[in-house]
Amino acid sequence: MAYGYGPLPRPVEETLLALQAGLVREYRAEYLPVHRRSPRRMRRLRRIQGWIRDIGRLLLQIDRVMQEILPRIEQDTGHTFRGPDGLARVLMDPSTKRLFWGILAGFPEEALPVPAKDLAQLGSFSDDARALALIGDVTLRLKILSGPHVQEGDLAALCDRWGLHESRIGFACRRCPAGETLVREKETLAWAVLGLLYVDGGTPALRAVVPLFAYGPEM
């Protein structure tokens, strides 16, 4: 099956809530008392329970991003995003792919809790950060900076300022990389938010970030 990618037909949180509710209905429909469950039915119910639990964790993480991280970025830049989903997509960790593609593979298409296309789109979100990071990097250097380039450490510091790395959405986010790996991850997230700012608000929104760099060009 092939699906197109792009914005969801409804907000991320609403889609996840619908997905969670659909899985709860499916669990109840397949539920049998323990003494009547076959090993296969037992594994199936446990898998659905795990999916329900994982979606609940994602919803909590996304809510924190919307309540804390998004307002922080908007206050710093003076730009109000047209919607909250862009930042959620930037912060979606690759570990979420397994969840969404697992659910997609776990049901006949006509029995999925939400449309197959929506699940495929959710599974693709973790690819957005690198694509937006490239947009942010190229656009900032070509359209905004006329003096010195962004200095080493500026992007990692901006990531820390906004709390991006510790606010990633997913299931592998408790790991603690160090050294160059950590710096690269932070820089990618910061570049991705800059790319999102440009896509959402154009050059003015991106230009507002420059004073936040420790060694940015004089304005």
PDB file of C-alpha atoms in Angstrom:
ATOM      1  CA  MET A   1       0.000   0.000   0.000  1.00  0.00           C
ATOM      2  CA  ALA A   2       1.225   3.509  -0.752  1.00  0.00           C
ATOM      3  CA  TYR A   3       0.064   6.663   0.965  1.00  0.00           C
ATOM      4  CA  GLY A   4       0.712  10.336   0.379  1.00  0.00           C
ATOM      5  CA  TYR A   5       2.286  12.408   3.129  1.00  0.00           C
ATOM      6  CA  GLY A   6       1.409  15.886   4.285  1.00  0.00           C
ATOM      7  CA  PRO A   7      -0.770  17.527   6.903  1.00  0.00           C
ATOM      8  CA  LEU A   8      -3.295  15.413   8.729  1.00  0.00           C
ATOM      9  CA  PRO A   9      -6.968  16.145   8.011  1.00  0.00           C
ATOM     10  CA  ARG A  10      -7.388  16.937  11.732  1.00  0.00           C
ATOM     11  CA  PRO A  11      -4.912  18.012  14.445  1.00  0.00           C
ATOM     12  CA  VAL A  12      -2.346  15.523  15.745  1.00  0.00           C
ATOM     13  CA  GLU A  13      -3.830  15.371  19.247  1.00  0.00           C
ATOM     14  CA  GLU A  14      -7.337  14.835  17.876  1.00  0.00           C
ATOM     15  CA  THR A  15      -6.067  12.071  15.576  1.00  0.00           C
ATOM     16  CA  LEU A  16      -4.258  10.333  18.436  1.00  0.00           C
ATOM     17  CA  LEU A  17      -7.310  10.552  20.684  1.00  0.00           C
ATOM     18  CA  ALA A  18      -9.443   8.995  17.946  1.00  0.00           C
ATOM     19  CA  LEU A  19      -6.820   6.289  17.466  1.00  0.00           C
ATOM     20  CA  GLN A  20      -6.702   5.562  21.187  1.00  0.00           C
ATOM     21  CA  ALA A  21     -10.502   5.427  21.438  1.00  0.00           C
ATOM     22  CA  GLY A  22     -10.670   3.073  18.477  1.00  0.00           C
ATOM     23  CA  LEU A  23      -8.107   0.753  20.030  1.00  0.00           C
ATOM     24  CA  VAL A  24     -10.054   0.717  23.299  1.00  0.00           C
ATOM     25  CA  ARG A  25     -13.174  -0.316  21.368  1.00  0.00           C
ATOM     26  CA  GLU A  26     -11.216  -3.035  19.599  1.00  0.00           C
ATOM     27  CA  TYR A  27      -9.820  -4.309  22.904  1.00  0.00           C
ATOM     28  CA  ARG A  28     -13.293  -4.550  24.382  1.00  0.00           C
ATOM     29  CA  ALA A  29     -14.595  -6.312  21.267  1.00  0.00           C
ATOM     30  CA  GLU A  30     -11.822  -8.911  21.395  1.00  0.00           C
ATOM     31  CA  TYR A  31     -11.766  -9.313  25.173  1.00  0.00           C
ATOM     32  CA  LEU A  32     -12.342 -12.739  26.668  1.00  0.00           C
ATOM     33  CA  PRO A  33     -11.970 -13.940  30.283  1.00  0.00           C
ATOM     34  CA  VAL A  34      -8.463 -15.253  30.961  1.00  0.00           C
ATOM     35  CA  HIS A  35      -9.542 -18.900  31.122  1.00  0.00           C
ATOM     36  CA  ARG A  36     -11.048 -18.652  27.632  1.00  0.00           C
ATOM     37  CA  ARG A  37      -8.114 -16.942  25.928  1.00  0.00           C
ATOM     38  CA  SER A  38      -5.878 -18.817  23.559  1.00  0.00           C
ATOM     39  CA  PRO A  39      -2.168 -17.904  23.592  1.00  0.00           C
ATOM     40  CA  ARG A  40      -2.741 -16.057  20.331  1.00  0.00           C
ATOM     41  CA  ARG A  41      -5.657 -14.059  21.787  1.00  0.00           C
ATOM     42  CA  MET A  42      -3.563 -13.288  24.880  1.00  0.00           C
ATOM     43  CA  ARG A  43      -0.734 -11.888  22.760  1.00  0.00           C
ATOM     44  CA  ARG A  44      -3.199  -9.888  20.694  1.00  0.00           C
ATOM     45  CA  LEU A  45      -4.825  -8.258  23.703  1.00  0.00           C
ATOM     46  CA  ARG A  46      -1.455  -7.442  25.233  1.00  0.00           C
ATOM     47  CA  ARG A  47      -0.339  -5.846  21.988  1.00  0.00           C
ATOM     48  CA  ILE A  48      -3.448  -3.651  21.840  1.00  0.00           C
ATOM     49  CA  GLN A  49      -2.993  -2.704  25.498  1.00  0.00           C
ATOM     50  CA  GLY A  50       0.569  -1.663  24.728  1.00  0.00           C
ATOM     51  CA  TRP A  51      -0.566   0.481  21.820  1.00  0.00           C
ATOM     52  CA  ILE A  52      -3.177   2.205  23.996  1.00  0.00           C
ATOM     53  CA  ARG A  53      -0.597   2.878  26.692  1.00  0.00           C
ATOM     54  CA  ASP A  54       1.982   4.205  24.217  1.00  0.00           C
ATOM     55  CA  ILE A  55      -0.497   6.609  22.621  1.00  0.00           C
ATOM     56  CA  GLY A  56      -1.382   7.903  26.076  1.00  0.00           C
ATOM     57  CA  ARG A  57       2.298   8.658  26.674  1.00  0.00           C
ATOM     58  CA  LEU A  58       2.551  10.493  23.364  1.00  0.00           C
ATOM     59  CA  LEU A  59      -0.491  12.602  24.216  1.00  0.00           C
ATOM     60  CA  LEU A  60       1.064  13.653  27.516  1.00  0.00           C
ATOM     61  CA  GLN A  61       4.328  14.574  25.821  1.00  0.00           C
ATOM     62  CA  ILE A  62       2.573  16.541  23.090  1.00  0.00           C
ATOM     63  CA  ASP A  63       0.504  18.416  25.662  1.00  0.00           C
ATOM     64  CA  ARG A  64       3.698  19.498  27.430  1.00  0.00           C
ATOM     65  CA  VAL A  65       5.144  20.726  24.145  1.00  0.00           C
ATOM     66  CA  MET A  66       2.005  22.763  23.435  1.00  0.00           C
ATOM     67  CA  GLN A  67       1.787  24.206  26.938  1.00  0.00           C
ATOM     68  CA  GLU A  68       5.475  24.966  27.558  1.00  0.00           C
ATOM     69  CA  ILE A  69       7.730  24.792  24.498  1.00  0.00           C
ATOM     70  CA  LEU A  70       5.548  26.376  21.817  1.00  0.00           C
ATOM     71  CA  PRO A  71       4.783  29.519  23.897  1.00  0.00           C
ATOM     72  CA  ARG A  72       8.493  29.841  24.728  1.00  0.00           C
ATOM     73  CA  ILE A  73       9.463  29.902  21.051  1.00  0.00           C
ATOM     74  CA  GLU A  74       6.629  32.267  20.153  1.00  0.00           C
ATOM     75  CA  GLN A  75       7.631  34.670  22.924  1.00  0.00           C
ATOM     76  CA  ASP A  76      11.264  34.685  21.795  1.00  0.00           C
ATOM     77  CA  THR A  77      10.491  35.204  18.122  1.00  0.00           C
ATOM     78  CA  GLY A  78       7.303  37.244  18.258  1.00  0.00           C
ATOM     79  CA  HIS A  79       5.821  34.809  15.749  1.00  0.00           C
ATOM     80  CA  THR A  80       2.545  33.003  16.431  1.00  0.00           C
ATOM     81  CA  PHE A  81       2.407  29.687  14.628  1.00  0.00           C
ATOM     82  CA  ARG A  82      -0.625  29.007  12.488  1.00  0.00           C
ATOM     83  CA  GLY A  83      -1.088  25.701  14.323  1.00  0.00           C
ATOM     84  CA  PRO A  84       0.686  23.554  16.911  1.00  0.00           C
ATOM     85  CA  ASP A  85       1.196  20.458  14.770  1.00  0.00           C
ATOM     86  CA  GLY A  86       4.399  21.629  13.104  1.00  0.00           C
ATOM     87  CA  LEU A  87       6.381  21.647  16.327  1.00  0.00           C
ATOM     88  CA  ALA A  88       4.991  18.258  17.326  1.00  0.00           C
ATOM     89  CA  ARG A  89       6.197  16.860  14.017  1.00  0.00           C
ATOM     90  CA  VAL A  90       9.663  18.358  14.500  1.00  0.00           C
ATOM     91  CA  LEU A  91       9.986  16.776  17.937  1.00  0.00           C
ATOM     92  CA  MET A  92       8.575  13.355  16.986  1.00  0.00           C
ATOM     93  CA  ASP A  93      11.269  10.760  17.689  1.00  0.00           C
ATOM     94  CA  PRO A  94      12.004   7.944  15.178  1.00  0.00           C
ATOM     95  CA  SER A  95      10.934   5.459  17.867  1.00  0.00           C
ATOM     96  CA  THR A  96       7.307   6.344  17.056  1.00  0.00           C
ATOM     97  CA  LYS A  97       7.565   4.741  13.616  1.00  0.00           C
ATOM     98  CA  ARG A  98       7.338   1.264  15.089  1.00  0.00           C
ATOM     99  CA  LEU A  99       4.130   2.136  16.959  1.00  0.00           C
ATOM    100  CA  PHE A 100       2.220   3.608  14.038  1.00  0.00           C
ATOM    101  CA  TRP A 101       3.379   1.119  11.433  1.00  0.00           C
ATOM    102  CA  GLY A 102       2.702  -1.699  13.893  1.00  0.00           C
ATOM    103  CA  ILE A 103      -0.913  -0.584  14.291  1.00  0.00           C
ATOM    104  CA  LEU A 104      -1.214  -0.171  10.522  1.00  0.00           C
ATOM    105  CA  ALA A 105      -0.021  -3.740  10.032  1.00  0.00           C
ATOM    106  CA  GLY A 106      -2.108  -5.076  12.920  1.00  0.00           C
ATOM    107  CA  PHE A 107      -5.549  -4.640  11.347  1.00  0.00           C
ATOM    108  CA  PRO A 108      -7.227  -5.165   8.007  1.00  0.00           C
ATOM    109  CA  GLU A 109      -7.456  -1.737   6.392  1.00  0.00           C
ATOM    110  CA  GLU A 110     -11.241  -1.601   6.745  1.00  0.00           C
ATOM    111  CA  ALA A 111     -10.968  -2.304  10.499  1.00  0.00           C
ATOM    112  CA  LEU A 112      -8.300   0.291  11.380  1.00  0.00           C
ATOM    113  CA  PRO A 113      -9.239   2.670  14.239  1.00  0.00           C
ATOM    114  CA  VAL A 114      -8.358   5.649  11.997  1.00  0.00           C
ATOM    115  CA  PRO A 115      -7.788   5.802   8.233  1.00  0.00           C
ATOM    116  CA  ALA A 116      -4.675   4.030   6.980  1.00  0.00           C
ATOM    117  CA  LYS A 117      -3.444   7.254   5.389  1.00  0.00           C
ATOM    118  CA  ASP A 118      -3.485   9.010   8.780  1.00  0.00           C
ATOM    119  CA  LEU A 119      -1.439   6.244  10.386  1.00  0.00           C
ATOM    120  CA  ALA A 120       1.067   6.346   7.538  1.00  0.00           C
ATOM    121  CA  GLN A 121       1.375  10.102   7.949  1.00  0.00           C
ATOM    122  CA  LEU A 122       1.926   9.763  11.699  1.00  0.00           C
ATOM    123  CA  GLY A 123       4.635   7.214  10.986  1.00  0.00           C
ATOM    124  CA  SER A 124       6.393   9.644   8.640  1.00  0.00           C
ATOM    125  CA  PHE A 125       6.479  12.581  11.066  1.00  0.00           C
ATOM    126  CA  SER A 126       9.853  11.657  12.545  1.00  0.00           C
ATOM    127  CA  ASP A 127      11.434  12.305   9.129  1.00  0.00           C
ATOM    128  CA  ASP A 128      10.339  15.953   9.197  1.00  0.00           C
ATOM    129  CA  ALA A 129      13.071  17.227  11.525  1.00  0.00           C
ATOM    130  CA  ARG A 130      15.947  16.535   9.133  1.00  0.00           C
ATOM    131  CA  ALA A 131      14.067  17.945   6.137  1.00  0.00           C
ATOM    132  CA  LEU A 132      13.183  21.127   8.024  1.00  0.00           C
ATOM    133  CA  ALA A 133      16.716  21.364   9.441  1.00  0.00           C
ATOM    134  CA  LEU A 134      18.060  21.573   5.905  1.00  0.00           C
ATOM    135  CA  ILE A 135      15.532  24.296   5.062  1.00  0.00           C
ATOM    136  CA  GLY A 136      16.466  26.229   8.191  1.00  0.00           C
ATOM    137  CA  ASP A 137      20.205  25.962   7.572  1.00  0.00           C
ATOM    138  CA  VAL A 138      20.119  26.944   3.901  1.00  0.00           C
ATOM    139  CA  THR A 139      17.553  29.705   4.318  1.00  0.00           C
ATOM    140  CA  LEU A 140      19.243  31.332   7.306  1.00  0.00           C
ATOM    141  CA  ARG A 141      22.645  31.387   5.636  1.00  0.00           C
ATOM    142  CA  LEU A 142      21.435  32.535   2.209  1.00  0.00           C
ATOM    143  CA  LYS A 143      18.598  34.918   3.059  1.00  0.00           C
ATOM    144  CA  ILE A 144      19.276  36.248   6.557  1.00  0.00           C
ATOM    145  CA  LEU A 145      22.942  36.277   7.502  1.00  0.00           C
ATOM    146  CA  SER A 146      25.025  38.828   5.666  1.00  0.00           C
ATOM    147  CA  GLY A 147      27.896  38.846   8.179  1.00  0.00           C
ATOM    148  CA  PRO A 148      29.513  36.045  10.190  1.00  0.00           C
ATOM    149  CA  HIS A 149      28.081  32.562  10.049  1.00  0.00           C
ATOM    150  CA  VAL A 150      26.396  31.002  13.041  1.00  0.00           C
ATOM    151  CA  GLN A 151      29.159  30.014  15.441  1.00  0.00           C
ATOM    152  CA  GLU A 152      29.739  26.532  16.797  1.00  0.00           C
ATOM    153  CA  GLY A 153      27.561  26.016  19.834  1.00  0.00           C
ATOM    154  CA  ASP A 154      24.964  28.630  18.867  1.00  0.00           C
ATOM    155  CA  LEU A 155      22.469  26.054  17.665  1.00  0.00           C
ATOM    156  CA  ALA A 156      22.980  23.739  20.657  1.00  0.00           C
ATOM    157  CA  ALA A 157      22.529  26.738  22.959  1.00  0.00           C
ATOM    158  CA  LEU A 158      19.326  27.692  21.166  1.00  0.00           C
ATOM    159  CA  CYS A 159      18.071  24.113  21.552  1.00  0.00           C
ATOM    160  CA  ASP A 160      18.775  24.337  25.288  1.00  0.00           C
ATOM    161  CA  ARG A 161      17.087  27.728  25.545  1.00  0.00           C
ATOM    162  CA  TRP A 162      13.879  26.305  24.109  1.00  0.00           C
ATOM    163  CA  GLY A 163      14.137  22.918  25.831  1.00  0.00           C
ATOM    164  CA  LEU A 164      13.819  21.008  22.566  1.00  0.00           C
ATOM    165  CA  HIS A 165      15.997  17.976  23.188  1.00  0.00           C
ATOM    166  CA  GLU A 166      14.388  17.025  26.477  1.00  0.00           C
ATOM    167  CA  SER A 167      10.936  17.562  24.946  1.00  0.00           C
ATOM    168  CA  ARG A 168      11.221  15.026  22.138  1.00  0.00           C
ATOM    169  CA  ILE A 169       8.089  12.973  21.621  1.00  0.00           C
ATOM    170  CA  GLY A 170       8.558   9.216  21.610  1.00  0.00           C
ATOM    171  CA  PHE A 171       9.830   6.163  23.422  1.00  0.00           C
ATOM    172  CA  ALA A 172      13.614   6.348  23.078  1.00  0.00           C
ATOM    173  CA  CYS A 173      13.878   9.790  24.596  1.00  0.00           C
ATOM    174  CA  ARG A 174      15.245   8.709  27.962  1.00  0.00           C
ATOM    175  CA  ARG A 175      18.565   7.729  26.438  1.00  0.00           C
ATOM    176  CA  CYS A 176      21.314  10.213  27.217  1.00  0.00           C
ATOM    177  CA  PRO A 177      23.782  10.627  24.354  1.00  0.00           C
ATOM    178  CA  ALA A 178      26.926  12.577  25.089  1.00  0.00           C
ATOM    179  CA  GLY A 179      29.655  14.485  23.330  1.00  0.00           C
ATOM    180  CA  GLU A 180      29.373  15.121  19.609  1.00  0.00           C
ATOM    181  CA  THR A 181      26.288  12.929  19.236  1.00  0.00           C
ATOM    182  CA  LEU A 182      24.333  15.051  21.705  1.00  0.00           C
ATOM    183  CA  VAL A 183      25.503  18.285  20.085  1.00  0.00           C
ATOM    184  CA  ARG A 184      24.492  17.049  16.621  1.00  0.00           C
ATOM    185  CA  GLU A 185      21.043  16.048  17.849  1.00  0.00           C
ATOM    186  CA  LYS A 186      20.539  19.447  19.481  1.00  0.00           C
ATOM    187  CA  GLU A 187      21.719  21.301  16.396  1.00  0.00           C
ATOM    188  CA  THR A 188      19.383  19.308  14.148  1.00  0.00           C
ATOM    189  CA  LEU A 189      16.395  20.131  16.353  1.00  0.00           C
ATOM    190  CA  ALA A 190      17.280  23.826  16.465  1.00  0.00           C
ATOM    191  CA  TRP A 191      17.797  23.991  12.692  1.00  0.00           C
ATOM    192  CA  ALA A 192      14.474  22.180  12.236  1.00  0.00           C
ATOM    193  CA  VAL A 193      12.608  24.761  14.320  1.00  0.00           C
ATOM    194  CA  LEU A 194      14.258  27.511  12.256  1.00  0.00           C
ATOM    195  CA  GLY A 195      13.055  25.730   9.132  1.00  0.00           C
ATOM    196  CA  LEU A 196       9.576  25.503  10.603  1.00  0.00           C
ATOM    197  CA  LEU A 197       9.638  29.219  11.407  1.00  0.00           C
ATOM    198  CA  TYR A 198      10.543  30.007   7.816  1.00  0.00           C
ATOM    199  CA  VAL A 199       7.896  27.692   6.339  1.00  0.00           C
ATOM    200  CA  ASP A 200       5.242  29.054   8.728  1.00  0.00           C
ATOM    201  CA  GLY A 201       6.143  32.741   8.805  1.00  0.00           C
ATOM    202  CA  GLY A 202       8.615  33.472   6.044  1.00  0.00           C
ATOM    203  CA  THR A 203      11.783  35.549   6.288  1.00  0.00           C
ATOM    204  CA  PRO A 204      10.513  37.929   9.031  1.00  0.00           C
ATOM    205  CA  ALA A 205       9.870  35.052  11.430  1.00  0.00           C
ATOM    206  CA  LEU A 206      13.316  33.593  10.790  1.00  0.00           C
ATOM    207  CA  ARG A 207      15.061  36.959  11.060  1.00  0.00           C
ATOM    208  CA  ALA A 208      13.670  37.413  14.578  1.00  0.00           C
ATOM    209  CA  VAL A 209      15.827  34.502  15.784  1.00  0.00           C
ATOM    210  CA  VAL A 210      19.169  36.060  14.844  1.00  0.00           C
ATOM    211  CA  PRO A 211      19.547  38.191  18.012  1.00  0.00           C
ATOM    212  CA  LEU A 212      19.295  34.980  20.043  1.00  0.00           C
ATOM    213  CA  PHE A 213      22.596  33.734  18.651  1.00  0.00           C
ATOM    214  CA  ALA A 214      25.540  34.574  20.878  1.00  0.00           C
ATOM    215  CA  TYR A 215      27.627  35.598  17.874  1.00  0.00           C
ATOM    216  CA  GLY A 216      25.011  36.580  15.346  1.00  0.00           C
ATOM    217  CA  PRO A 217      25.574  39.495  12.950  1.00  0.00           C
ATOM    218  CA  GLU A 218      24.862  42.977  14.142  1.00  0.00           C
ATOM    219  CA  MET A 219      21.309  44.000  13.438  1.00  0.00           C
TER     220      MET A 219
END
